[in-house]
Tab-separated table of N, CA and C in Angstrom:
chain	number	residue	atom	x	y	z
A	307	MET	N	9.716	19.746	47.206
A	307	MET	CA	8.539	19.734	46.202
A	307	MET	C	7.397	20.353	47.124
A	308	GLY	N	6.644	21.300	46.631
A	308	GLY	CA	5.575	21.942	47.283
A	308	GLY	C	4.286	21.207	47.079
A	309	PHE	N	3.282	21.752	47.821
A	309	PHE	CA	2.005	21.172	47.743
A	309	PHE	C	1.454	21.213	46.363
A	310	PHE	N	1.575	22.225	45.530
A	310	PHE	CA	0.936	22.501	44.294
A	310	PHE	C	1.608	21.517	43.214
A	311	GLU	N	2.820	21.316	43.281
A	311	GLU	CA	3.586	20.427	42.525
A	311	GLU	C	3.198	18.949	42.497
A	312	GLN	N	2.846	18.621	43.758
A	312	GLN	CA	2.368	17.208	44.011
A	312	GLN	C	1.011	16.923	43.389
A	313	TRP	N	0.271	17.877	43.386
A	313	TRP	CA	-1.142	17.715	42.965
A	313	TRP	C	-1.302	18.155	41.453
A	314	ALA	N	-0.320	18.803	40.806
A	314	ALA	CA	-0.391	19.271	39.435
A	314	ALA	C	-0.539	18.077	38.406
A	315	GLY	N	0.124	16.926	38.642
A	315	GLY	CA	-0.017	15.704	37.820
A	315	GLY	C	-1.435	15.162	37.917
A	316	PHE	N	-2.105	15.260	39.110
A	316	PHE	CA	-3.389	14.731	39.181
A	316	PHE	C	-4.497	15.597	38.304
A	317	GLY	N	-4.103	16.937	38.044
A	317	GLY	CA	-4.959	17.750	37.253
A	317	GLY	C	-4.973	17.352	35.703
A	318	VAL	N	-3.856	16.759	35.285
A	318	VAL	CA	-3.849	16.261	33.851
A	318	VAL	C	-4.646	15.049	33.961
A	319	THR	N	-4.415	14.159	34.913
A	319	THR	CA	-5.270	12.862	34.870
A	319	THR	C	-6.760	13.135	35.001
A	320	PHE	N	-7.145	14.242	35.844
A	320	PHE	CA	-8.597	14.548	36.040
A	320	PHE	C	-9.162	15.058	34.695
A	321	ASN	N	-8.332	15.874	33.899
A	321	ASN	CA	-8.940	16.487	32.766
A	321	ASN	C	-9.067	15.476	31.698
A	322	THR	N	-8.317	14.291	31.762
A	322	THR	CA	-8.482	13.297	30.646
A	322	THR	C	-9.470	12.141	31.018
A	323	ILE	N	-9.805	12.004	32.345
A	323	ILE	CA	-10.713	11.005	32.773
A	323	ILE	C	-12.063	11.021	31.929
A	324	PHE	N	-12.654	12.185	31.854
A	324	PHE	CA	-13.976	12.404	31.351
A	324	PHE	C	-13.944	12.668	29.764
A	325	ARG	N	-12.832	12.727	29.160
A	325	ARG	CA	-12.789	12.973	27.681
A	325	ARG	C	-13.269	11.765	26.918
A	326	LYS	N	-14.135	11.811	25.927
A	326	LYS	CA	-14.457	10.615	25.070
A	326	LYS	C	-13.374	10.252	24.199
A	327	THR	N	-13.219	9.006	24.062
A	327	THR	CA	-12.188	8.444	23.191
A	327	THR	C	-12.782	8.078	21.919
A	328	PHE	N	-11.813	7.632	20.975
A	328	PHE	CA	-12.232	7.169	19.661
A	328	PHE	C	-12.868	5.933	19.675
A	329	THR	N	-12.562	5.081	20.684
A	329	THR	CA	-13.095	3.667	20.738
A	329	THR	C	-14.478	3.632	21.397
A	330	GLN	N	-14.913	4.707	22.040
A	330	GLN	CA	-16.215	4.509	22.667
A	330	GLN	C	-17.300	4.539	21.579
A	331	GLY	N	-18.075	3.334	21.460
A	331	GLY	CA	-19.147	3.274	20.572
A	331	GLY	C	-18.649	2.914	19.081
A	332	TYR	N	-17.428	2.659	19.093
A	332	TYR	CA	-16.823	2.331	17.693
A	332	TYR	C	-17.232	0.845	17.270
A	333	PRO	N	-17.643	0.655	16.098
A	333	PRO	CA	-17.918	1.391	14.997
A	333	PRO	C	-19.384	1.698	14.759
A	334	GLN	N	-20.094	1.356	15.675
A	334	GLN	CA	-21.565	1.599	15.457
A	334	GLN	C	-21.891	3.050	15.316
A	335	LYS	N	-21.336	3.896	16.203
A	335	LYS	CA	-21.708	5.361	15.999
A	335	LYS	C	-20.454	6.178	15.943
A	336	GLY	N	-20.678	7.348	15.538
A	336	GLY	CA	-19.492	8.246	15.532
A	336	GLY	C	-18.899	8.205	14.028
A	337	LYS	N	-18.030	9.214	13.806
A	337	LYS	CA	-17.325	9.445	12.374
A	337	LYS	C	-16.167	8.331	12.269
A	338	GLU	N	-15.896	8.020	11.134
A	338	GLU	CA	-14.700	7.297	10.818
A	338	GLU	C	-13.450	8.046	11.303
A	339	LYS	N	-12.443	7.308	11.788
A	339	LYS	CA	-11.211	7.940	12.146
A	339	LYS	C	-10.523	8.342	10.866
A	340	VAL	N	-10.009	9.590	10.738
A	340	VAL	CA	-9.365	10.107	9.695
A	340	VAL	C	-7.827	10.026	10.046
A	341	THR	N	-7.042	9.365	9.280
A	341	THR	CA	-5.722	9.128	9.492
A	341	THR	C	-4.804	10.192	8.907
A	342	ALA	N	-3.499	10.364	9.319
A	342	ALA	CA	-2.715	11.348	8.684
A	342	ALA	C	-2.453	10.873	7.232
A	343	PRO	N	-2.141	11.818	6.235
A	343	PRO	CA	-1.835	11.477	4.808
A	343	PRO	C	-0.706	10.458	4.734
A	344	ARG	N	0.341	10.488	5.497
A	344	ARG	CA	1.377	9.507	5.374
A	344	ARG	C	1.295	8.321	6.403
A	345	PHE	N	0.141	8.055	6.642
A	345	PHE	CA	-0.076	6.890	7.644
A	345	PHE	C	0.317	5.577	7.053
A	346	HIS	N	0.818	4.623	7.691
A	346	HIS	CA	1.285	3.327	7.140
A	346	HIS	C	0.174	2.404	7.425
A	347	GLY	N	-0.653	2.092	6.481
A	347	GLY	CA	-1.790	1.140	6.603
A	347	GLY	C	-1.513	-0.120	5.786
A	348	ARG	N	-2.674	-0.588	5.284
A	348	ARG	CA	-2.632	-1.786	4.464
A	348	ARG	C	-1.828	-1.632	3.137
A	349	HIS	N	-1.219	-2.644	2.766
A	349	HIS	CA	-0.397	-2.407	1.312
A	349	HIS	C	-1.339	-2.568	0.193
A	350	GLN	N	-0.751	-2.006	-0.948
A	350	GLN	CA	-1.684	-2.147	-2.259
A	350	GLN	C	-0.563	-2.284	-3.323
A	351	LEU	N	-0.794	-3.216	-4.274
A	351	LEU	CA	-0.048	-3.418	-5.508
A	351	LEU	C	-0.733	-2.667	-6.567
A	352	ASN	N	0.022	-1.540	-7.019
A	352	ASN	CA	-0.583	-0.571	-8.071
A	352	ASN	C	-0.563	-1.245	-9.427
A	353	ARG	N	-1.300	-0.450	-10.399
A	353	ARG	CA	-1.345	-0.905	-11.837
A	353	ARG	C	-0.941	0.322	-12.564
A	354	TRP	N	-0.481	0.103	-13.855
A	354	TRP	CA	-0.291	1.012	-14.858
A	354	TRP	C	-1.715	1.675	-15.428
A	355	PRO	N	-1.686	2.615	-16.046
A	355	PRO	CA	-2.984	3.102	-16.604
A	355	PRO	C	-3.686	2.152	-17.553
A	356	ASP	N	-3.070	1.211	-18.056
A	356	ASP	CA	-3.814	0.189	-19.005
A	356	ASP	C	-4.200	-0.974	-18.267
A	357	GLY	N	-3.849	-1.066	-16.958
A	357	GLY	CA	-4.295	-2.050	-16.257
A	357	GLY	C	-3.273	-3.218	-15.848
A	358	LEU	N	-2.133	-3.178	-16.536
A	358	LEU	CA	-1.036	-4.107	-16.325
A	358	LEU	C	-0.473	-3.689	-14.905
A	359	GLU	N	-0.006	-4.833	-14.271
A	359	GLU	CA	0.556	-4.617	-12.889
A	359	GLU	C	1.962	-3.934	-13.003
A	360	LYS	N	2.212	-3.135	-11.879
A	360	LYS	CA	3.551	-2.495	-11.829
A	360	LYS	C	4.511	-3.424	-11.241
A	361	CYS	N	4.196	-4.456	-10.470
A	361	CYS	CA	5.128	-5.293	-9.884
A	361	CYS	C	5.863	-6.234	-10.913
A	362	VAL	N	7.255	-6.244	-10.863
A	362	VAL	CA	8.041	-6.934	-11.838
A	362	VAL	C	8.592	-8.240	-11.050
A	363	GLY	N	8.077	-8.526	-9.964
A	363	GLY	CA	8.590	-9.709	-9.186
A	363	GLY	C	10.077	-9.763	-8.906
A	364	CYS	N	10.728	-8.586	-8.543
A	364	CYS	CA	12.255	-8.444	-8.205
A	364	CYS	C	12.509	-8.942	-6.877
A	365	GLU	N	11.474	-8.998	-5.991
A	365	GLU	CA	11.639	-9.396	-4.622
A	365	GLU	C	12.483	-8.522	-3.712
A	366	LEU	N	12.729	-7.253	-4.208
A	366	LEU	CA	13.381	-6.354	-3.282
A	366	LEU	C	12.603	-5.978	-2.133
A	367	CYS	N	11.295	-5.940	-2.144
A	367	CYS	CA	10.521	-5.650	-1.021
A	367	CYS	C	10.611	-6.678	-0.019
A	368	ALA	N	10.644	-8.009	-0.393
A	368	ALA	CA	10.888	-9.163	0.583
A	368	ALA	C	12.197	-9.035	1.207
A	369	TRP	N	13.196	-8.793	0.421
A	369	TRP	CA	14.681	-8.655	1.085
A	369	TRP	C	14.663	-7.421	2.114
A	370	ALA	N	13.957	-6.369	1.805
A	370	ALA	CA	14.058	-5.250	2.669
A	370	ALA	C	13.230	-5.349	3.843
A	371	CYS	N	12.210	-6.326	4.018
A	371	CYS	CA	11.380	-6.460	5.081
A	371	CYS	C	12.159	-6.972	6.321
A	372	PRO	N	12.187	-6.359	7.458
A	372	PRO	CA	12.951	-6.716	8.619
A	372	PRO	C	12.209	-7.817	9.277
A	373	ALA	N	10.864	-7.903	9.114
A	373	ALA	CA	9.987	-8.958	9.815
A	373	ALA	C	9.898	-10.154	9.100
A	374	ASP	N	10.370	-10.263	7.854
A	374	ASP	CA	10.150	-11.399	6.869
A	374	ASP	C	8.722	-11.697	6.756
A	375	ALA	N	7.873	-10.639	6.355
A	375	ALA	CA	6.515	-10.743	6.236
A	375	ALA	C	6.031	-10.904	4.786
A	376	ILE	N	6.970	-10.748	3.869
A	376	ILE	CA	6.534	-10.606	2.338
A	376	ILE	C	7.230	-11.769	1.696
A	377	TYR	N	6.435	-12.578	0.889
A	377	TYR	CA	6.928	-13.617	-0.035
A	377	TYR	C	6.625	-13.144	-1.471
A	378	VAL	N	7.521	-13.204	-2.273
A	378	VAL	CA	7.388	-12.873	-3.609
A	378	VAL	C	8.029	-14.014	-4.479
A	379	GLU	N	7.315	-14.403	-5.428
A	379	GLU	CA	7.906	-15.422	-6.485
A	379	GLU	C	7.521	-14.858	-7.951
A	380	GLY	N	8.700	-14.540	-8.483
A	380	GLY	CA	8.531	-13.854	-9.841
A	380	GLY	C	8.328	-14.947	-11.001
A	381	ALA	N	7.884	-14.590	-12.024
A	381	ALA	CA	7.672	-15.447	-13.218
A	381	ALA	C	7.894	-14.650	-14.590
A	382	GLU	N	8.249	-15.306	-15.668
A	382	GLU	CA	8.540	-14.687	-16.956
A	382	GLU	C	7.178	-14.349	-17.553
A	383	ASN	N	7.173	-13.046	-18.196
A	383	ASN	CA	5.964	-12.693	-19.062
A	383	ASN	C	6.231	-13.391	-20.374
A	384	THR	N	5.098	-13.735	-21.099
A	384	THR	CA	5.102	-14.252	-22.418
A	384	THR	C	4.342	-13.170	-23.337
A	385	ASP	N	4.481	-13.381	-24.708
A	385	ASP	CA	3.690	-12.544	-25.453
A	385	ASP	C	2.158	-13.038	-25.400
A	386	ASP	N	1.971	-14.164	-25.038
A	386	ASP	CA	0.512	-14.709	-24.952
A	386	ASP	C	-0.117	-14.366	-23.610
A	387	ALA	N	0.726	-14.190	-22.602
A	387	ALA	CA	0.250	-13.918	-21.268
A	387	ALA	C	1.085	-12.854	-20.621
A	388	ARG	N	0.687	-11.533	-20.737
A	388	ARG	CA	1.510	-10.480	-20.294
A	388	ARG	C	0.874	-9.869	-19.109
A	389	TYR	N	1.373	-9.858	-17.918
A	389	TYR	CA	0.718	-9.309	-16.623
A	389	TYR	C	1.409	-7.934	-16.246
A	390	SER	N	2.670	-7.767	-16.844
A	390	SER	CA	3.387	-6.411	-16.491
A	390	SER	C	4.097	-6.052	-17.769
A	391	PRO	N	4.369	-4.782	-17.845
A	391	PRO	CA	5.128	-4.311	-19.205
A	391	PRO	C	6.632	-4.793	-19.278
A	392	GLY	N	7.163	-5.358	-18.086
A	392	GLY	CA	8.584	-5.728	-18.260
A	392	GLY	C	8.700	-7.144	-18.681
A	393	GLU	N	9.813	-7.764	-18.428
A	393	GLU	CA	10.159	-9.153	-18.677
A	393	GLU	C	9.581	-10.030	-17.563
A	394	ARG	N	9.407	-9.630	-16.426
A	394	ARG	CA	8.869	-10.467	-15.336
A	394	ARG	C	7.650	-9.825	-14.670
A	395	PHE	N	6.957	-10.636	-13.897
A	395	PHE	CA	5.884	-10.145	-13.068
A	395	PHE	C	5.792	-10.892	-11.830
A	396	GLY	N	5.214	-10.406	-10.699
A	396	GLY	CA	4.953	-11.096	-9.401
A	396	GLY	C	3.959	-12.184	-9.498
A	397	HIS	N	4.334	-13.396	-9.707
A	397	HIS	CA	3.400	-14.459	-9.882
A	397	HIS	C	2.761	-14.900	-8.648
A	398	VAL	N	3.448	-14.903	-7.446
A	398	VAL	CA	2.975	-15.033	-6.251
A	398	VAL	C	3.478	-13.945	-5.412
A	399	TYR	N	2.483	-13.303	-4.601
A	399	TYR	CA	2.845	-12.217	-3.798
A	399	TYR	C	1.911	-12.301	-2.554
A	400	GLN	N	2.616	-12.490	-1.436
A	400	GLN	CA	1.836	-12.664	-0.109
A	400	GLN	C	2.524	-11.597	1.031
A	401	ILE	N	1.657	-11.116	1.762
A	401	ILE	CA	2.095	-10.289	2.859
A	401	ILE	C	1.299	-10.858	4.049
A	402	ASN	N	2.200	-11.220	5.161
A	402	ASN	CA	1.662	-11.760	6.355
A	402	ASN	C	1.457	-10.742	7.397
A	403	TYR	N	0.222	-10.342	7.563
A	403	TYR	CA	0.013	-9.196	8.483
A	403	TYR	C	0.225	-9.583	9.914
A	404	LEU	N	0.398	-10.881	10.231
A	404	LEU	CA	0.787	-11.284	11.578
A	404	LEU	C	2.215	-10.987	11.870
A	405	ARG	N	2.955	-10.802	11.012
A	405	ARG	CA	4.400	-10.493	11.078
A	405	ARG	C	4.637	-8.942	10.815
A	406	CYS	N	4.015	-8.348	9.943
A	406	CYS	CA	4.275	-7.024	9.394
A	406	CYS	C	4.212	-6.074	10.522
A	407	ILE	N	5.278	-5.253	10.522
A	407	ILE	CA	5.361	-4.125	11.589
A	407	ILE	C	5.096	-2.791	10.886
A	408	PHE	N	4.674	-2.619	9.724
A	408	PHE	CA	4.264	-1.470	8.994
A	408	PHE	C	5.301	-0.376	9.119
A	409	CYS	N	6.459	-0.809	8.867
A	409	CYS	CA	7.632	0.053	8.803
A	409	CYS	C	7.840	0.968	7.531
A	410	GLY	N	7.349	0.415	6.462
A	410	GLY	CA	7.469	1.082	5.207
A	410	GLY	C	8.802	0.774	4.378
A	411	LEU	N	9.658	-0.026	4.886
A	411	LEU	CA	10.948	-0.247	4.190
A	411	LEU	C	10.685	-0.933	2.871
A	412	CYS	N	9.614	-1.770	2.824
A	412	CYS	CA	9.276	-2.464	1.578
A	412	CYS	C	8.839	-1.392	0.367
A	413	ILE	N	8.210	-0.267	0.852
A	413	ILE	CA	7.853	0.744	-0.057
A	413	ILE	C	9.027	1.432	-0.613
A	414	GLU	N	9.994	1.729	0.267
A	414	GLU	CA	11.247	2.397	-0.052
A	414	GLU	C	12.049	1.472	-1.040
A	415	ALA	N	11.971	0.275	-0.959
A	415	ALA	CA	12.824	-0.658	-1.803
A	415	ALA	C	12.346	-0.777	-3.019
A	416	CYS	N	11.053	-0.606	-3.360
A	416	CYS	CA	10.366	-1.109	-4.574
A	416	CYS	C	10.752	-0.054	-5.707
A	417	PRO	N	11.393	-0.517	-6.702
A	417	PRO	CA	11.926	0.370	-7.865
A	417	PRO	C	10.912	0.873	-8.729
A	418	THR	N	9.703	0.186	-8.840
A	418	THR	CA	8.751	0.682	-9.842
A	418	THR	C	7.517	1.317	-9.201
A	419	ARG	N	7.585	1.613	-7.837
A	419	ARG	CA	6.460	2.144	-7.089
A	419	ARG	C	5.287	1.219	-7.196
A	420	ALA	N	5.419	-0.030	-7.301
A	420	ALA	CA	4.322	-0.934	-7.280
A	420	ALA	C	3.636	-1.151	-6.048
A	421	LEU	N	4.425	-1.090	-5.024
A	421	LEU	CA	3.964	-1.283	-3.664
A	421	LEU	C	3.861	-0.062	-2.955
A	422	THR	N	2.542	0.323	-2.444
A	422	THR	CA	2.382	1.529	-1.663
A	422	THR	C	1.608	1.072	-0.431
A	423	MET	N	1.425	2.076	0.382
A	423	MET	CA	0.540	1.673	1.676
A	423	MET	C	-0.676	2.720	1.604
A	424	THR	N	-1.750	2.150	1.927
A	424	THR	CA	-3.105	2.846	1.992
A	424	THR	C	-3.236	3.416	3.347
A	425	ASN	N	-4.226	4.089	3.590
A	425	ASN	CA	-4.722	4.663	4.832
A	425	ASN	C	-5.686	3.612	5.492
A	426	ASP	N	-5.871	2.408	4.992
A	426	ASP	CA	-6.728	1.453	5.608
A	426	ASP	C	-6.176	0.770	6.752
A	427	PHE	N	-6.825	0.885	8.034
A	427	PHE	CA	-6.203	0.281	9.169
A	427	PHE	C	-7.104	-0.747	9.829
A	428	LYS	N	-8.181	-1.122	9.106
A	428	LYS	CA	-9.006	-2.137	9.721
A	428	LYS	C	-8.610	-3.503	9.025
A	429	ILE	N	-7.695	-4.156	9.493
A	429	ILE	CA	-7.231	-5.447	8.898
A	429	ILE	C	-7.256	-6.514	9.969
A	430	SER	N	-7.919	-6.446	11.035
A	430	SER	CA	-8.067	-7.388	12.050
A	430	SER	C	-9.086	-8.444	11.485
A	431	ASN	N	-8.781	-9.698	11.883
A	431	ASN	CA	-9.711	-10.813	11.601
A	431	ASN	C	-9.940	-11.821	12.672
A	432	ASP	N	-10.688	-12.817	12.307
A	432	ASP	CA	-10.986	-13.929	13.464
A	432	ASP	C	-10.015	-15.064	13.213
A	433	THR	N	-9.416	-15.316	12.076
A	433	THR	CA	-8.523	-16.357	11.886
A	433	THR	C	-7.220	-15.929	11.378
A	434	ARG	N	-6.196	-16.765	11.650
A	434	ARG	CA	-4.845	-16.433	11.291
A	434	ARG	C	-4.698	-16.473	9.797
A	435	THR	N	-5.351	-17.397	9.108
A	435	THR	CA	-5.211	-17.518	7.706
A	435	THR	C	-5.750	-16.347	6.889
A	436	LYS	N	-6.733	-15.604	7.457
A	436	LYS	CA	-7.167	-14.534	6.696
A	436	LYS	C	-6.395	-13.307	6.846
A	437	LEU	N	-5.418	-13.367	7.666
A	437	LEU	CA	-4.298	-12.167	7.803
A	437	LEU	C	-3.167	-12.307	6.864
A	438	ILE	N	-3.252	-13.403	5.964
A	438	ILE	CA	-2.145	-13.578	5.091
A	438	ILE	C	-2.722	-13.161	3.686
A	439	TYR	N	-2.404	-11.961	3.248
A	439	TYR	CA	-3.066	-11.466	2.062
A	439	TYR	C	-2.233	-11.984	0.769
A	440	GLU	N	-3.057	-12.423	-0.209
A	440	GLU	CA	-2.525	-12.925	-1.409
A	440	GLU	C	-2.561	-11.745	-2.442
A	441	LYS	N	-2.051	-12.054	-3.546
A	441	LYS	CA	-1.969	-11.121	-4.495
A	441	LYS	C	-3.169	-10.440	-4.966
A	442	GLN	N	-4.335	-11.378	-5.101
A	442	GLN	CA	-5.608	-10.822	-5.455
A	442	GLN	C	-6.241	-9.865	-4.463
A	443	ASP	N	-5.789	-10.098	-3.216
A	443	ASP	CA	-6.291	-9.193	-2.061
A	443	ASP	C	-5.545	-7.874	-2.082
A	444	LEU	N	-4.349	-7.812	-2.647
A	444	LEU	CA	-3.546	-6.502	-2.570
A	444	LEU	C	-3.539	-5.809	-3.787
A	445	LEU	N	-3.907	-6.347	-4.932
A	445	LEU	CA	-4.030	-5.500	-6.199
A	445	LEU	C	-5.008	-4.463	-6.137
A	446	ALA	N	-4.684	-3.300	-6.711
A	446	ALA	CA	-5.541	-2.259	-6.801
A	446	ALA	C	-6.690	-2.561	-7.700
A	447	PRO	N	-7.893	-1.958	-7.344
A	447	PRO	CA	-9.060	-2.294	-8.291
A	447	PRO	C	-8.851	-1.653	-9.685
A	448	LEU	N	-9.499	-2.268	-10.740
A	448	LEU	CA	-9.375	-1.776	-12.044
A	448	LEU	C	-10.319	-0.529	-12.138
A	449	LEU	N	-9.662	0.596	-12.677
A	449	LEU	CA	-10.376	1.768	-12.822
A	449	LEU	C	-10.970	1.834	-14.271
A	450	PRO	N	-11.853	2.852	-14.477
A	450	PRO	CA	-12.448	2.968	-15.999
A	450	PRO	C	-11.228	3.106	-16.953
A	451	GLY	N	-11.285	2.430	-18.013
A	451	GLY	CA	-10.289	2.366	-19.044
A	451	GLY	C	-9.126	1.416	-18.823
A	452	MET	N	-9.177	0.644	-17.756
A	452	MET	CA	-8.108	-0.365	-17.509
A	452	MET	C	-8.786	-1.772	-17.971
A	453	GLU	N	-7.804	-2.540	-18.392
A	453	GLU	CA	-8.350	-3.939	-18.771
A	453	GLU	C	-7.538	-5.005	-17.965
A	454	GLN	N	-8.296	-5.946	-17.546
A	454	GLN	CA	-7.712	-7.121	-16.643
A	454	GLN	C	-6.636	-7.752	-17.395
A	455	PRO	N	-5.501	-7.946	-16.763
A	455	PRO	CA	-4.374	-8.700	-17.352
A	455	PRO	C	-4.737	-10.120	-17.393
A	456	PRO	N	-4.232	-10.832	-18.328
A	456	PRO	CA	-3.208	-10.631	-19.183
A	456	PRO	C	-3.602	-10.036	-20.496
A	457	HIS	N	-2.874	-9.102	-20.948
A	457	HIS	CA	-3.037	-8.536	-22.358
A	457	HIS	C	-1.929	-7.822	-22.774
A	458	PRO	N	-1.672	-7.376	-24.068
A	458	PRO	CA	-0.483	-6.824	-24.536
A	458	PRO	C	-0.438	-5.399	-23.926
A	459	ARG	N	0.674	-4.720	-24.076
A	459	ARG	CA	0.833	-3.242	-23.555
A	459	ARG	C	-0.042	-2.377	-24.579
A	460	ARG	N	-0.593	-1.492	-23.902
A	460	ARG	CA	-1.393	-0.575	-24.649
A	460	ARG	C	-0.932	0.882	-24.729
A	461	LEU	N	0.038	1.213	-24.038
A	461	LEU	CA	0.495	2.599	-23.929
A	461	LEU	C	1.717	2.864	-24.784
A	462	GLY	N	2.319	1.905	-25.604
A	462	GLY	CA	3.385	2.203	-26.287
A	462	GLY	C	3.810	1.127	-27.033
A	463	GLU	N	4.620	1.244	-28.219
A	463	GLU	CA	5.055	0.109	-29.000
A	463	GLU	C	6.157	-0.649	-28.300
A	464	ASP	N	7.140	-0.048	-27.590
A	464	ASP	CA	8.153	-0.658	-26.954
A	464	ASP	C	8.167	-0.235	-25.442
A	465	GLU	N	9.175	-0.742	-24.762
A	465	GLU	CA	9.273	-0.439	-23.377
A	465	GLU	C	9.562	1.020	-23.081
A	466	ARG	N	10.471	1.583	-23.866
A	466	ARG	CA	10.812	3.029	-23.575
A	466	ARG	C	9.557	3.906	-23.780
A	467	SER	N	8.827	3.720	-24.984
A	467	SER	CA	7.636	4.596	-25.150
A	467	SER	C	6.523	4.285	-24.130
A	468	TYR	N	6.490	3.156	-23.759
A	468	TYR	CA	5.467	2.676	-22.732
A	468	TYR	C	5.644	3.592	-21.431
A	469	PHE	N	6.973	3.574	-20.971
A	469	PHE	CA	7.205	4.207	-19.745
A	469	PHE	C	7.307	5.828	-19.795
A	470	LEU	N	7.625	6.163	-20.870
A	470	LEU	CA	7.724	7.759	-21.076
A	470	LEU	C	6.406	8.344	-21.570
A	471	GLY	N	5.542	7.514	-22.180
A	471	GLY	CA	4.285	8.035	-22.725
A	471	GLY	C	3.096	7.590	-21.833
A	472	LEU	N	3.162	7.812	-20.528
A	472	LEU	CA	2.155	7.321	-19.748
A	472	LEU	C	0.815	8.147	-20.103
A	473	PRO	N	0.805	9.448	-20.217
A	473	PRO	CA	-0.503	10.030	-20.525
A	473	PRO	C	-1.072	9.341	-21.899
A	474	PRO	N	-2.486	9.312	-21.999
A	474	PRO	CA	-3.016	8.625	-23.076
A	474	PRO	C	-2.705	9.203	-24.437
A	475	THR	N	-2.151	10.460	-24.470
A	475	THR	CA	-1.843	11.032	-25.768
A	475	THR	C	-0.624	10.518	-26.408
A	476	GLY	N	0.117	9.738	-25.582
A	476	GLY	CA	1.368	9.266	-26.137
A	476	GLY	C	2.405	10.296	-26.173
A	477	VAL	N	2.372	11.429	-25.565
A	477	VAL	CA	3.275	12.400	-25.363
A	477	VAL	C	4.164	12.260	-24.152
A	478	PRO	N	5.505	12.213	-24.263
A	478	PRO	CA	6.233	12.018	-23.045
A	478	PRO	C	5.895	13.138	-21.999
A	479	ASP	N	5.890	12.736	-20.717
A	479	ASP	CA	5.677	13.744	-19.579
A	479	ASP	C	6.917	14.499	-19.350
A	480	THR	N	6.690	15.766	-19.780
A	480	THR	CA	7.849	16.713	-19.586
A	480	THR	C	7.853	17.708	-18.555
A	481	ARG	N	6.821	17.455	-17.563
A	481	ARG	CA	6.651	18.448	-16.503
A	481	ARG	C	7.825	18.367	-15.562
A	482	THR	N	8.059	19.446	-14.869
A	482	THR	CA	9.060	19.548	-13.946
A	482	THR	C	8.374	19.678	-12.551
A	483	ALA	N	9.138	19.725	-11.602
A	483	ALA	CA	8.594	19.866	-10.152
A	483	ALA	C	7.921	21.204	-9.962
A	484	SER	N	8.468	22.232	-10.598
A	484	SER	CA	7.866	23.514	-10.416
A	484	SER	C	6.564	23.668	-11.155
A	485	THR	N	6.358	22.946	-12.343
A	485	THR	CA	5.068	23.116	-13.109
A	485	THR	C	3.976	22.184	-12.678
A	486	SER	N	4.428	21.038	-11.947
A	486	SER	CA	3.523	19.961	-11.628
A	486	SER	C	2.846	20.393	-10.173
A	487	GLY	N	3.379	21.376	-9.644
A	487	GLY	CA	2.823	21.742	-8.214
A	487	GLY	C	3.499	20.996	-7.091
A	488	ALA	N	4.526	20.172	-7.391
A	488	ALA	CA	5.098	19.427	-6.201
A	488	ALA	C	6.032	20.508	-5.327
A	489	ALA	N	6.435	21.434	-5.934
A	489	ALA	CA	7.416	22.330	-5.320
A	489	ALA	C	6.693	23.488	-4.632
A	490	LYS	N	5.428	23.614	-4.705
A	490	LYS	CA	4.700	24.677	-4.183
A	490	LYS	C	4.683	24.746	-2.645
């Protein structure tokens, strides 16, 4: 090994010593860190366009979690108290971020796409109990036109029309991958 090869590694070290890092002055100054679009951050329980919850309490996310960080307890919907369009809903939903390894297997297991991951990476806290997120912490916020559950289904007369007629017009979504822009 020659003289140049021995000192080449020090050149890499020397170049990175004086480079500013993301954590210098964080969060008081500087821009927010922009994450990659597919970044695995904090979980979110999504809603249908009328405000009903997408989670049906099937517990598949809890079964898929290798860290045993998710606890789901399902309950039956009634005509008086409807929280999701199906027969069941997630009555208790907890994610323990002390255990979560952000692998995304729970997202893959969810049949209704109720559980997704956001780009939010600031979930640290000063107590352990604050890192166990309950259902109200995970639910997506209500957007304009949504109504806080429980309430009857607003998007269709029966389950089939509800799930096929997601646009407010009540017309089934007949777009294909080539017309929706997904294949571009």
